[in-house]
Amino acid sequence: MVNQKTRSVLIVEDERIVAKDLQETLAGLGYDAFAIASSADEAILRASDRCPDVVLMDIRIKGKRDGIETAEVLKQRFGVPVVYLTAHADDATIERAKLSEPHGYLLKPVKSAELRSAIEVAIYRADMEKRLRERERWYATTLRSISDAVMLVDLAGNITFMNPVAESLIGVNAAEVRGRPARDVLRLRIDGSTPVPDHPLDRALRERRAVEVREATLERSREPPLIISDSAAPVIDDGELLGAVMVFRDVTAQRTLEKQLELHDRLTSLGTMAAGVAHEINNPLAMVVGNSDYLLEALGRLRAELVEQNSAATAKAIAVLDEALECERDVRSGGLRIARIVSDLRAFSRPPSDGGVETNVARAIEWAVRTTSNELRHRARMTVDAAPDLPEAKVDETRLGQVLVNLIVNAAQAIDPGHPAENEITVTARATGARTIAIEVRDTGCGMPPEVMARIFEPFFTTKKVGGGTGLGLSVCHGIVRSFGGNLQVESQVGKGTLFRLTVPVAPPRGSDGPAPSPVTRPFRGHRILVVDDEEAVLRVIRRALDDGELVCKARAIEAFELLQGGEIFDVILCDLMMPQMSGIDLYERLLAIRPEQAGRIIFMTGGALTDRAADFLRTVLNSHVDKPFQVSTLREAVQRLIKP
Ligand SMILES: Nc1ncnc2c1ncn2[C@@H]1O[C@H](COP(=O)(O)OP(=O)(O)OP(=O)(O)O)[C@@H](O)[C@H]1O
Ligand SMILES: [Mg+2]
């Protein structure tokens, strides 16, 4: 052979003369028949000294092991191809020889041309087999090493191979499930159907094309389900379908994050829209709430006077008044309810608060429990367990209280009334590490199925009957907790109960407690109050609310400015922030230049839809502000704080 290295041949033959003859023939053909062995042991010894390219093996040889057994040992140990060269062609021998998978079978006497072609074919085949084995090993190693999960099935859809990633994602052992139908092991739910009606692997086999599934739920027996993304493809070799392969990966964390972002985006845009609507609603609402407060008080006074007169004529008037008072109370509570919804919606668009406040979590819990005690009494026992040495949280106490009230009310509403001894709501708080505090609200109520749990943070999602809930509670809680830089998670089991866990950041240590707000009762007699608002009706509401003060009202900021420029002094300046022409900010800035002490007396009033400039301004300015619509008491408190700090 041209350009080919000399092939080495080991002859195993116990008849010396035949062996020598063969050796000569081989040499004549250009082979290096470097050794002759007459027994199995000798053959193994020779091969281990120098591994031949091919072995020519007689079947009947000396010793305990015959040529077939020897061939098996040589093949196994050295991977060398064996060609039998024998005088025996009986069926039994051929049958046995066949089982040892020889690379050739020649009958003596053999012609040199036959010998040569048999040797060449044997070496070529052995070489191909070796390469094939190497490639298989390479593929298997690759499949085992890649980070995606891989599963192979045969034509019937039964598992033939799984890599370690697939084993660990599914939670099974490859050896144990080999041969089982893939659809029983890789149990998928797509779009909520259980099990998936047409398994991707079955489809790939049937349709002979790749099938991609962007998102499926992988059910696992011992662990919670995972969200996977997968693709299945048929394995086709030279037009022949051999099976199918599926590659999949765990995308649970990625999808959870995507869903959170999606929800966050939706809440933010809803908040932006709500802020716009709020602007339009809050001024008229300020009239409704403020006038109701005034009317209730005025009608109350009138009623007291009539009661004092105590005549038949007044009795009739009192009855009419009582009805009017009831209507007015309904108007007021309706107005407050609208105000709460609008303010809840606005919470979504609020930027994360910069904290800056230190809140005693135990006190917020205590307040929330007290506030909800009516709701609870007939439903469950309440247990509070807040570690006494809890650090303060860097959150707004009122807003944290609002979250806790929402969670406790939800917990109470998940429990049917009537069996308070058998049900429990537990609120616990503990520090988790140095930076966060975890607060848990746990109930023994009805729990939630996964499809409800998946939607609870969506605004307006509620399972309560019409009029029972707006479905804003949890989305607001979610927004508030996120604005604290914390998070809100839920675990629930139908029939067992629900656990809401919120984490909030710990406040950095500080010096002393701030002053507690004092109750407001003092009248404003003798105090000068300037009110600036472009809405006449709002001015009227404020005039009534602060009627014990000395009020000057202006519908335009420029008029107020001129008054102040002229040297007038006010104890409090209530000023709308957003006004056409000169805004509250403009007034503040111009005052700062000429009457800084009066600029410091301003309380801003806001009705939502803040421009970026206004929002920034409110964040940085030291003056306080009240949101419209305000209750009379809130407005009076704010004024009181400025008059008597
Ligand atoms: N502790 C709980 N146990 C069982 N289901 C709950 C629990 N908390 C919330 N849910 C479910 O989540 C839904 C949404 O709650 P969310 O507080 O956002 O709105 P709501 O309570 O229905 O109405 P709203 O709070 O506005 O009065 C509820 O309707 C209820 O199905
Ligand atoms: Mg609720």
XYZ file of C-alpha atoms and ligand atoms in Angstrom:
677
model
C 0.000 0.000 0.000
C 1.189 3.408 -0.921
C 1.960 5.969 1.734
C 0.630 3.870 4.501
C 2.444 2.767 7.607
C 3.235 -0.908 7.851
C 0.383 -2.719 9.624
C 1.342 -5.044 12.446
C -0.226 -8.499 12.719
C -0.274 -10.955 15.616
C -0.691 -14.579 14.498
C -2.332 -16.945 16.968
C -1.752 -20.480 15.634
C -0.503 -23.557 17.450
C 0.807 -25.336 14.384
C 4.278 -23.994 14.001
C 4.678 -24.716 10.284
C 1.333 -23.187 9.335
C 2.161 -20.147 11.435
C 5.575 -19.653 9.841
C 4.064 -20.046 6.395
C 1.461 -17.417 7.197
C 4.119 -15.097 8.549
C 5.987 -15.325 5.270
C 2.896 -14.716 3.197
C 2.089 -11.652 5.282
C 5.603 -10.311 4.935
C 5.261 -10.766 1.202
C 2.078 -8.681 1.340
C 3.910 -5.930 3.181
C 2.655 -6.610 6.729
C 4.750 -6.818 9.864
C 3.668 -10.136 11.369
C 5.822 -9.449 14.398
C 4.808 -12.358 16.610
C 3.348 -15.831 16.702
C 1.465 -17.089 19.751
C 0.286 -20.650 20.198
C -1.989 -20.240 23.233
C -4.359 -17.727 24.772
C -1.906 -16.723 27.498
C 0.895 -16.224 25.016
C -1.342 -14.151 22.725
C -2.349 -11.845 25.602
C 1.284 -11.488 26.653
C 2.367 -10.586 23.122
C -0.440 -8.112 22.634
C 0.347 -6.392 25.895
C 4.014 -6.063 24.823
C 2.977 -4.538 21.530
C -0.599 -3.943 20.469
C -1.081 -5.215 16.896
C -3.306 -3.568 14.285
C -5.025 -6.890 13.702
C -4.992 -10.447 15.084
C -5.212 -13.520 12.853
C -6.751 -16.139 15.110
C -7.031 -19.900 14.737
C -10.049 -21.248 16.583
C -8.519 -24.509 17.833
C -5.418 -23.637 19.824
C -3.479 -25.093 22.729
C -4.448 -24.490 26.336
C -7.667 -24.021 28.325
C -9.098 -21.171 26.224
C -9.799 -21.650 22.530
C -9.450 -18.995 19.816
C -12.973 -17.567 20.280
C -12.493 -16.975 24.012
C -9.043 -15.539 23.359
C -10.474 -13.212 20.703
C -13.002 -11.898 23.215
C -10.284 -11.124 25.789
C -8.086 -9.413 23.183
C -10.949 -7.312 21.866
C -12.053 -6.287 25.287
C -8.630 -5.524 26.680
C -6.895 -4.001 23.677
C -9.763 -3.136 21.358
C -7.985 -4.891 18.515
C -9.876 -6.396 15.547
C -9.738 -10.156 15.187
C -9.988 -12.175 11.952
C -10.573 -15.903 12.412
C -8.521 -18.160 10.215
C -9.717 -21.704 10.672
C -10.254 -25.063 9.043
C -13.595 -25.417 10.809
C -16.743 -24.327 9.107
C -19.297 -26.339 11.101
C -22.457 -24.488 12.132
C -21.825 -24.659 15.856
C -18.365 -23.103 15.558
C -19.534 -20.390 13.179
C -22.438 -19.598 15.512
C -20.107 -19.224 18.514
C -17.598 -17.232 16.498
C -20.361 -14.895 15.323
C -21.310 -13.999 18.902
C -17.781 -12.737 19.495
C -18.386 -10.190 16.702
C -15.227 -10.909 14.665
C -13.990 -8.535 12.008
C -13.489 -11.377 9.523
C -13.756 -15.162 9.090
C -11.430 -16.953 6.683
C -11.288 -20.647 5.897
C -7.952 -22.393 5.442
C -6.278 -22.700 3.058
C -6.496 -19.028 2.264
C -5.297 -17.210 -0.806
C -3.021 -14.261 -0.250
C -5.360 -11.804 -1.977
C -8.217 -12.908 0.297
C -6.006 -12.592 3.310
C -5.032 -9.087 2.386
C -8.526 -7.853 1.739
C -9.784 -9.451 4.972
C -7.024 -7.750 6.976
C -7.616 -4.369 5.329
C -11.389 -4.504 5.808
C -10.950 -5.562 9.440
C -8.561 -2.707 10.184
C -10.785 -0.208 8.381
C -13.892 -1.360 10.216
C -12.122 -1.303 13.576
C -10.938 2.184 12.851
C -14.465 3.359 11.972
C -15.888 1.720 15.056
C -13.310 3.445 17.215
C -14.148 6.821 15.705
C -17.843 6.194 16.153
C -17.302 5.279 19.804
C -15.252 8.415 20.317
C -17.895 10.560 18.730
C -20.622 8.968 20.832
C -18.576 9.546 23.943
C -18.029 13.151 22.880
C -21.746 13.730 22.305
C -22.653 12.073 25.581
C -20.122 14.207 27.453
C -21.387 17.326 25.709
C -24.989 16.528 26.571
C -23.992 15.828 30.141
C -22.017 19.063 30.434
C -24.334 21.636 28.880
C -26.309 23.787 31.238
C -29.692 23.132 29.625
C -31.670 20.036 30.437
C -31.744 17.429 27.651
C -34.018 14.426 27.248
C -33.973 11.916 24.386
C -36.785 9.559 23.496
C -37.152 6.672 21.055
C -39.823 6.308 18.389
C -42.397 5.247 20.966
C -41.706 8.354 23.063
C -39.890 6.385 25.778
C -36.887 7.919 27.501
C -33.475 6.779 26.292
C -31.276 9.488 27.771
C -31.398 12.355 30.267
C -28.556 14.633 31.262
C -27.861 15.541 34.918
C -29.534 18.962 34.526
C -32.738 17.252 33.395
C -32.467 14.824 36.313
C -32.167 17.592 38.853
C -34.891 19.827 37.350
C -37.409 16.990 37.209
C -36.136 15.448 40.454
C -35.666 11.891 39.104
C -32.844 9.479 38.483
C -32.099 8.862 34.791
C -31.456 5.152 35.286
C -34.794 4.699 37.062
C -36.910 6.350 34.392
C -35.131 5.041 31.302
C -37.680 3.278 29.082
C -40.678 5.086 30.628
C -42.906 7.332 28.490
C -41.520 10.879 28.590
C -44.982 12.380 29.117
C -45.280 10.520 32.460
C -41.924 11.773 33.685
C -41.773 15.266 32.201
C -45.271 16.251 33.306
C -46.106 19.583 31.719
C -48.970 22.016 32.076
C -49.379 24.523 29.283
C -51.879 27.376 29.707
C -53.284 25.721 32.801
C -54.275 22.330 31.289
C -53.250 19.267 33.271
C -51.624 17.264 31.849
C -50.634 18.927 28.609
C -52.936 17.362 25.939
C -50.218 16.924 23.383
C -46.731 16.534 24.769
C -44.134 18.491 22.747
C -42.057 15.316 22.320
C -45.039 13.376 20.962
C -45.826 16.222 18.591
C -42.225 16.433 17.393
C -42.298 12.683 16.650
C -45.675 12.791 14.952
C -45.228 15.971 12.941
C -41.510 15.452 12.282
C -40.798 19.106 13.031
C -39.479 21.222 15.873
C -42.023 22.290 18.495
C -41.290 25.252 20.711
C -43.045 26.012 23.991
C -42.200 29.413 25.440
C -43.638 28.687 28.830
C -44.872 25.516 30.503
C -45.271 24.471 34.096
C -43.280 21.413 35.064
C -45.078 19.438 37.787
C -42.771 17.701 40.235
C -43.723 15.049 42.778
C -41.563 16.161 45.662
C -41.005 19.850 44.997
C -43.019 22.886 43.907
C -43.586 23.253 40.161
C -41.156 25.120 37.923
C -41.763 27.289 34.897
C -39.731 25.982 31.986
C -39.184 27.059 28.451
C -38.551 24.207 26.027
C -38.195 23.010 22.502
C -38.553 19.503 21.115
C -37.191 18.319 17.774
C -37.267 15.047 15.853
C -33.963 13.194 15.431
C -33.803 12.283 11.754
C -30.860 10.474 10.185
C -30.727 10.181 6.450
C -34.485 10.568 6.211
C -35.119 7.993 8.914
C -36.832 9.082 12.131
C -34.864 7.755 15.102
C -36.573 9.511 18.015
C -36.853 13.010 19.428
C -34.894 15.306 21.680
C -36.138 17.954 24.067
C -34.058 20.774 25.483
C -35.514 22.788 28.346
C -34.468 25.274 30.991
C -35.783 26.640 34.271
C -37.101 30.176 33.748
C -39.035 30.461 37.023
C -36.926 33.269 38.502
C -36.856 35.156 35.204
C -40.634 34.938 34.706
C -41.335 35.966 38.323
C -39.165 39.023 37.851
C -40.812 39.818 34.512
C -44.257 39.539 36.086
C -43.223 41.828 38.927
C -41.892 44.401 36.489
C -45.007 44.109 34.365
C -47.217 44.653 37.407
C -45.054 47.523 38.540
C -45.336 49.184 35.105
C -49.077 48.729 35.042
C -49.446 50.159 38.525
C -47.268 53.119 37.661
C -49.233 53.994 34.534
C -52.477 53.514 36.403
C -51.095 55.846 39.077
C -50.158 58.475 36.515
C -53.629 58.365 35.063
C -55.146 58.436 38.538
C -53.083 61.477 39.438
C -54.571 63.270 36.435
C -58.096 62.257 37.377
C -57.368 63.123 41.002
C -56.630 66.679 40.042
C -60.068 67.034 38.510
C -61.831 65.163 41.285
C -60.142 66.552 44.344
C -61.297 70.135 44.129
C -64.999 69.279 43.819
C -64.424 66.573 46.424
C -62.936 69.140 48.767
C -66.253 71.001 48.489
C -68.276 67.854 49.188
C -66.266 66.796 52.233
C -65.594 70.248 53.592
C -69.182 71.443 53.175
C -70.475 68.217 54.706
C -68.358 68.803 57.777
C -69.718 72.306 58.001
C -73.324 71.247 57.388
C -73.150 68.481 59.961
C -71.921 70.902 62.536
C -74.442 73.617 61.600
C -77.361 71.212 61.460
C -76.208 69.698 64.762
C -76.236 73.148 66.354
C -79.678 73.923 64.938
C -80.999 70.625 66.238
C -79.653 71.309 69.722
C -81.425 74.678 69.716
C -84.699 73.112 68.596
C -84.429 70.425 71.251
C -84.046 73.151 73.819
C -87.250 74.877 72.660
C -89.052 71.540 73.022
C -92.442 72.250 71.407
C -94.773 70.297 69.148
C -93.712 72.413 66.229
C -90.027 71.758 66.822
C -90.523 67.986 67.162
C -91.514 67.837 63.509
C -88.568 70.000 62.481
C -86.190 67.826 64.547
C -87.416 64.723 62.712
C -86.734 66.406 59.355
C -83.348 67.550 60.613
C -82.440 64.041 61.768
C -83.110 62.733 58.309
C -81.090 65.558 56.770
C -78.241 64.806 59.181
C -78.289 61.160 58.183
C -78.219 62.083 54.488
C -75.369 64.448 55.148
C -73.406 61.756 57.002
C -73.861 59.462 53.988
C -72.730 62.223 51.647
C -69.668 62.759 53.796
C -68.764 59.077 54.059
C -69.304 58.638 50.307
C -67.029 61.608 49.693
C -64.389 60.190 52.009
C -64.614 56.835 50.287
C -64.031 58.467 46.895
C -61.143 60.384 48.420
C -59.622 57.152 49.712
C -59.872 55.413 46.345
C -58.347 58.385 44.541
C -55.549 58.646 47.059
C -54.927 54.869 46.875
C -54.609 55.068 43.108
C -52.253 57.990 43.332
C -50.004 55.913 45.584
C -48.946 53.847 42.548
C -47.295 56.734 40.783
C -45.534 58.054 43.835
C -41.793 57.813 43.618
C -40.136 55.626 46.237
C -40.167 57.614 49.452
C -36.757 58.602 50.661
C -37.785 57.286 54.082
C -36.103 59.588 56.506
C -38.620 58.608 59.162
C -38.177 56.180 61.999
C -41.142 54.060 62.771
C -41.779 51.893 65.739
C -43.119 48.752 64.085
C -44.703 47.386 67.267
C -46.659 50.627 67.654
C -47.854 50.492 64.029
C -48.987 46.884 64.563
C -50.765 47.805 67.779
C -52.571 50.641 66.021
C -53.569 48.413 63.091
C -54.876 45.710 65.427
C -56.870 48.264 67.412
C -58.312 49.779 64.257
C -59.445 46.409 62.940
C -60.665 44.920 66.213
C -64.349 45.309 65.248
C -63.821 43.364 62.055
C -62.007 40.651 63.984
C -64.032 40.072 67.095
C -66.496 37.558 65.659
C -64.042 35.765 63.448
C -60.738 34.950 65.108
C -58.417 35.267 68.061
C -55.673 37.778 67.482
C -52.105 37.080 68.514
C -49.391 39.693 68.239
C -45.774 38.781 68.685
C -43.413 41.658 68.041
C -39.898 41.313 69.434
C -39.473 44.049 72.087
C -35.976 44.979 70.957
C -37.040 45.486 67.347
C -35.068 48.258 65.627
C -37.058 51.123 64.126
C -38.088 50.834 60.490
C -37.281 53.414 57.842
C -40.872 53.816 56.683
C -43.780 56.158 57.032
C -45.729 54.988 60.088
C -49.168 55.900 58.735
C -48.505 54.113 55.463
C -47.132 51.025 57.251
C -50.262 51.105 59.413
C -52.367 51.276 56.244
C -50.636 48.163 54.854
C -51.153 46.247 58.090
C -54.820 47.237 58.311
C -55.373 46.023 54.739
C -53.667 42.710 55.462
C -55.490 42.145 58.753
C -58.876 43.048 57.242
C -58.230 40.638 54.361
C -57.242 37.935 56.871
C -60.422 38.562 58.847
C -62.541 38.510 55.701
C -61.055 35.131 54.770
C -62.541 33.657 57.956
C -66.277 33.055 58.290
C -67.729 34.801 61.318
C -69.092 32.757 64.205
C -66.179 30.597 65.326
C -63.636 32.975 66.820
C -62.203 30.331 69.155
C -61.259 28.040 66.284
C -59.544 30.641 64.153
C -56.462 32.696 64.605
C -54.777 35.681 63.030
C -51.185 36.117 64.036
C -49.057 39.161 63.441
C -45.355 38.753 64.113
C -42.392 41.037 63.599
C -38.742 40.195 63.889
C -35.456 41.506 62.613
C -33.944 39.438 59.827
C -30.312 40.422 59.868
C -29.186 43.970 60.571
C -30.940 45.617 57.638
C -34.503 44.341 57.432
C -37.518 43.648 59.565
C -39.968 40.950 58.525
C -43.595 41.370 59.476
C -45.950 38.442 58.960
C -49.732 38.359 58.962
C -50.957 34.768 59.089
C -54.529 33.551 59.112
C -56.353 30.244 59.357
C -58.916 31.338 56.759
C -60.098 29.937 53.451
C -56.769 30.294 51.618
C -56.445 30.863 47.885
C -56.118 28.622 44.836
C -53.080 29.380 42.618
C -55.161 31.174 39.971
C -56.416 33.686 42.566
C -52.970 34.015 44.136
C -51.494 34.875 40.738
C -53.734 37.954 40.461
C -54.131 39.391 43.953
C -51.737 42.300 43.427
C -53.580 43.454 40.319
C -55.570 46.621 40.909
C -59.341 46.009 41.048
C -58.927 42.234 41.320
C -61.335 40.989 43.956
C -63.224 37.789 44.696
C -65.572 39.623 47.003
C -69.144 40.180 45.953
C -70.178 43.478 44.400
C -69.810 46.222 46.961
C -67.659 43.940 49.140
C -64.276 45.256 48.078
C -62.674 47.429 45.454
C -59.789 45.034 44.942
C -57.335 47.825 45.572
C -56.173 46.786 49.048
C -53.292 44.530 48.077
C -52.157 46.505 45.050
C -51.903 49.549 47.289
C -50.015 47.515 49.922
C -47.693 46.288 47.176
C -47.082 49.855 45.979
C -46.467 51.174 49.482
C -44.114 48.366 50.478
C -42.156 48.818 47.265
C -41.911 52.553 47.897
C -40.280 51.641 51.234
C -37.737 49.569 49.331
C -39.185 46.380 50.839
C -41.192 43.538 49.393
C -44.450 41.709 49.935
C -44.832 37.966 49.462
C -47.638 35.522 49.907
C -48.052 31.820 50.648
C -51.439 30.214 50.753
C -53.162 26.853 50.855
C -56.835 26.388 50.147
C -58.646 25.408 53.339
C -55.585 25.953 55.522
C -54.868 29.676 55.467
C -52.650 32.405 54.148
C -49.418 34.073 55.104
C -48.399 37.535 53.955
C -44.778 38.424 54.657
C -43.527 41.953 54.203
C -40.015 43.144 54.690
C -39.112 46.731 55.456
C -35.716 48.376 55.857
C -34.289 49.167 59.293
C -33.773 52.879 60.046
C -30.258 54.057 60.860
C -29.817 54.722 64.616
C -30.774 58.210 65.767
C -30.762 60.426 68.835
C -34.152 60.934 70.436
C -37.844 60.490 69.711
C -39.494 63.287 67.777
C -42.345 65.212 69.336
C -45.667 63.394 69.325
C -48.383 65.334 67.547
C -50.694 66.889 70.087
C -54.446 66.729 69.720
C -55.978 69.795 68.127
C -58.690 71.550 70.014
C -57.628 75.218 70.261
C -59.567 77.782 68.269
C -57.707 80.169 65.957
C -59.177 83.310 67.419
C -56.828 86.249 66.953
C -54.713 84.484 64.332
C -54.431 85.924 60.844
C -54.748 83.338 58.086
C -54.315 84.096 54.387
C -55.954 81.609 52.016
C -54.962 81.504 48.342
C -56.874 79.235 45.935
C -58.237 79.836 42.466
C -61.382 77.795 43.221
C -64.015 79.945 44.890
C -65.766 76.889 46.327
C -62.558 75.719 48.025
C -62.131 79.161 49.527
C -65.653 78.921 50.908
C -64.973 75.517 52.465
C -61.828 76.798 54.146
C -63.531 79.923 55.301
C -66.083 77.806 57.131
C -63.542 75.316 58.419
C -61.381 77.999 60.000
C -64.133 80.409 60.904
C -62.661 81.128 64.319
C -59.567 82.636 62.694
C -59.150 86.024 61.049
C -59.311 84.990 57.392
C -58.236 86.837 54.267
C -59.024 84.936 51.061
C -57.500 85.551 47.637
C -58.314 83.762 44.373
C -55.076 84.878 42.687
C -51.549 84.443 43.966
C -50.466 87.829 42.643
C -53.013 89.570 44.869
C -51.715 87.648 47.872
C -48.166 88.601 46.930
C -49.050 92.288 46.690
C -50.650 92.124 50.129
C -47.491 90.617 51.599
C -45.282 92.966 49.675
C -47.225 95.762 51.331
C -46.069 94.491 54.721
C -49.062 92.501 55.954
C -48.244 89.754 58.416
C -49.997 86.379 58.610
C -49.616 83.525 61.074
C -50.481 80.993 58.385
C -50.713 81.176 54.604
C -52.747 78.341 53.086
C -51.790 78.282 49.448
C -52.860 76.087 46.534
C -49.815 74.722 44.747
C -51.079 74.570 41.180
C -52.717 77.786 39.993
C -52.748 79.432 36.588
C -50.470 82.456 36.073
C -48.664 82.648 39.385
C -48.424 79.247 41.065
C -47.900 78.471 44.744
C -44.239 77.762 43.996
C -43.824 81.163 42.307
C -45.409 82.868 45.287
C -43.123 80.988 47.668
C -39.995 81.835 45.683
C -40.840 85.516 45.341
C -41.668 85.739 49.034
C -38.431 84.039 49.939
C -36.613 86.967 48.327
C -38.485 89.728 50.140
C -40.277 88.216 53.180
C -38.547 84.916 54.026
C -40.248 84.626 57.430
C -43.657 84.792 55.684
C -42.559 82.206 53.100
C -41.993 79.872 56.050
C -45.653 80.324 57.141
C -47.028 78.734 53.960
C -48.891 75.438 54.054
C -49.344 74.141 50.518
C -52.547 72.496 49.343
C -52.279 69.895 46.569
C -54.876 68.183 44.455
C -52.786 65.610 42.566
C -51.408 65.742 38.983
C -48.182 67.303 40.118
C -45.726 68.400 37.487
C -42.196 67.047 37.976
C -41.152 70.463 39.171
C -43.977 70.548 41.719
C -43.257 67.016 42.954
C -39.559 67.855 43.383
C -40.459 71.072 45.081
C -42.709 69.322 47.619
C -40.035 66.737 48.326
C -37.404 69.323 49.134
C -39.309 72.211 50.685
C -39.552 72.260 54.475
C -43.104 73.626 54.508
C -45.872 71.133 55.175
C -48.677 70.359 52.761
C -52.201 68.959 52.910
C -53.789 66.845 50.206
C -57.175 67.776 48.800
C -59.813 66.786 49.617
C -59.077 67.290 53.275
C -61.221 66.723 56.250
C -61.808 69.799 58.346
C -59.913 68.164 61.228
C -56.850 67.519 59.037
C -56.769 71.092 57.850
C -57.178 72.461 61.365
C -54.405 70.176 62.632
C -52.015 71.413 59.975
C -52.786 75.062 60.790
C -52.527 74.352 64.502
C -49.096 72.782 64.098
C -47.782 75.935 62.471
C -49.334 78.289 64.990
C -48.279 76.332 68.084
C -45.401 74.098 67.187
N -55.779 36.549 53.700
C -56.417 36.196 52.587
N -56.987 34.978 52.480
C -57.629 34.613 51.346
N -57.763 35.396 50.251
C -57.212 36.616 50.298
C -56.509 37.076 51.447
N -56.064 38.323 51.189
C -56.468 38.627 49.935
N -57.171 37.620 49.399
C -57.731 37.561 48.039
O -57.167 38.624 47.290
C -58.185 39.420 46.710
C -57.675 40.839 46.576
O -57.450 41.426 47.848
P -57.457 42.994 47.995
O -57.201 43.326 49.400
O -56.555 43.563 46.958
O -58.918 43.387 47.568
P -60.264 43.095 48.349
O -59.986 42.709 49.765
O -61.062 42.145 47.530
O -60.932 44.538 48.294
P -60.496 45.841 49.144
O -59.262 45.495 49.899
O -60.243 46.875 48.116
O -61.636 46.103 50.018
C -59.354 39.253 47.650
O -60.588 39.535 46.998
C -59.229 37.796 48.040
O -59.740 36.953 47.039
Mg -58.687 43.881 50.960
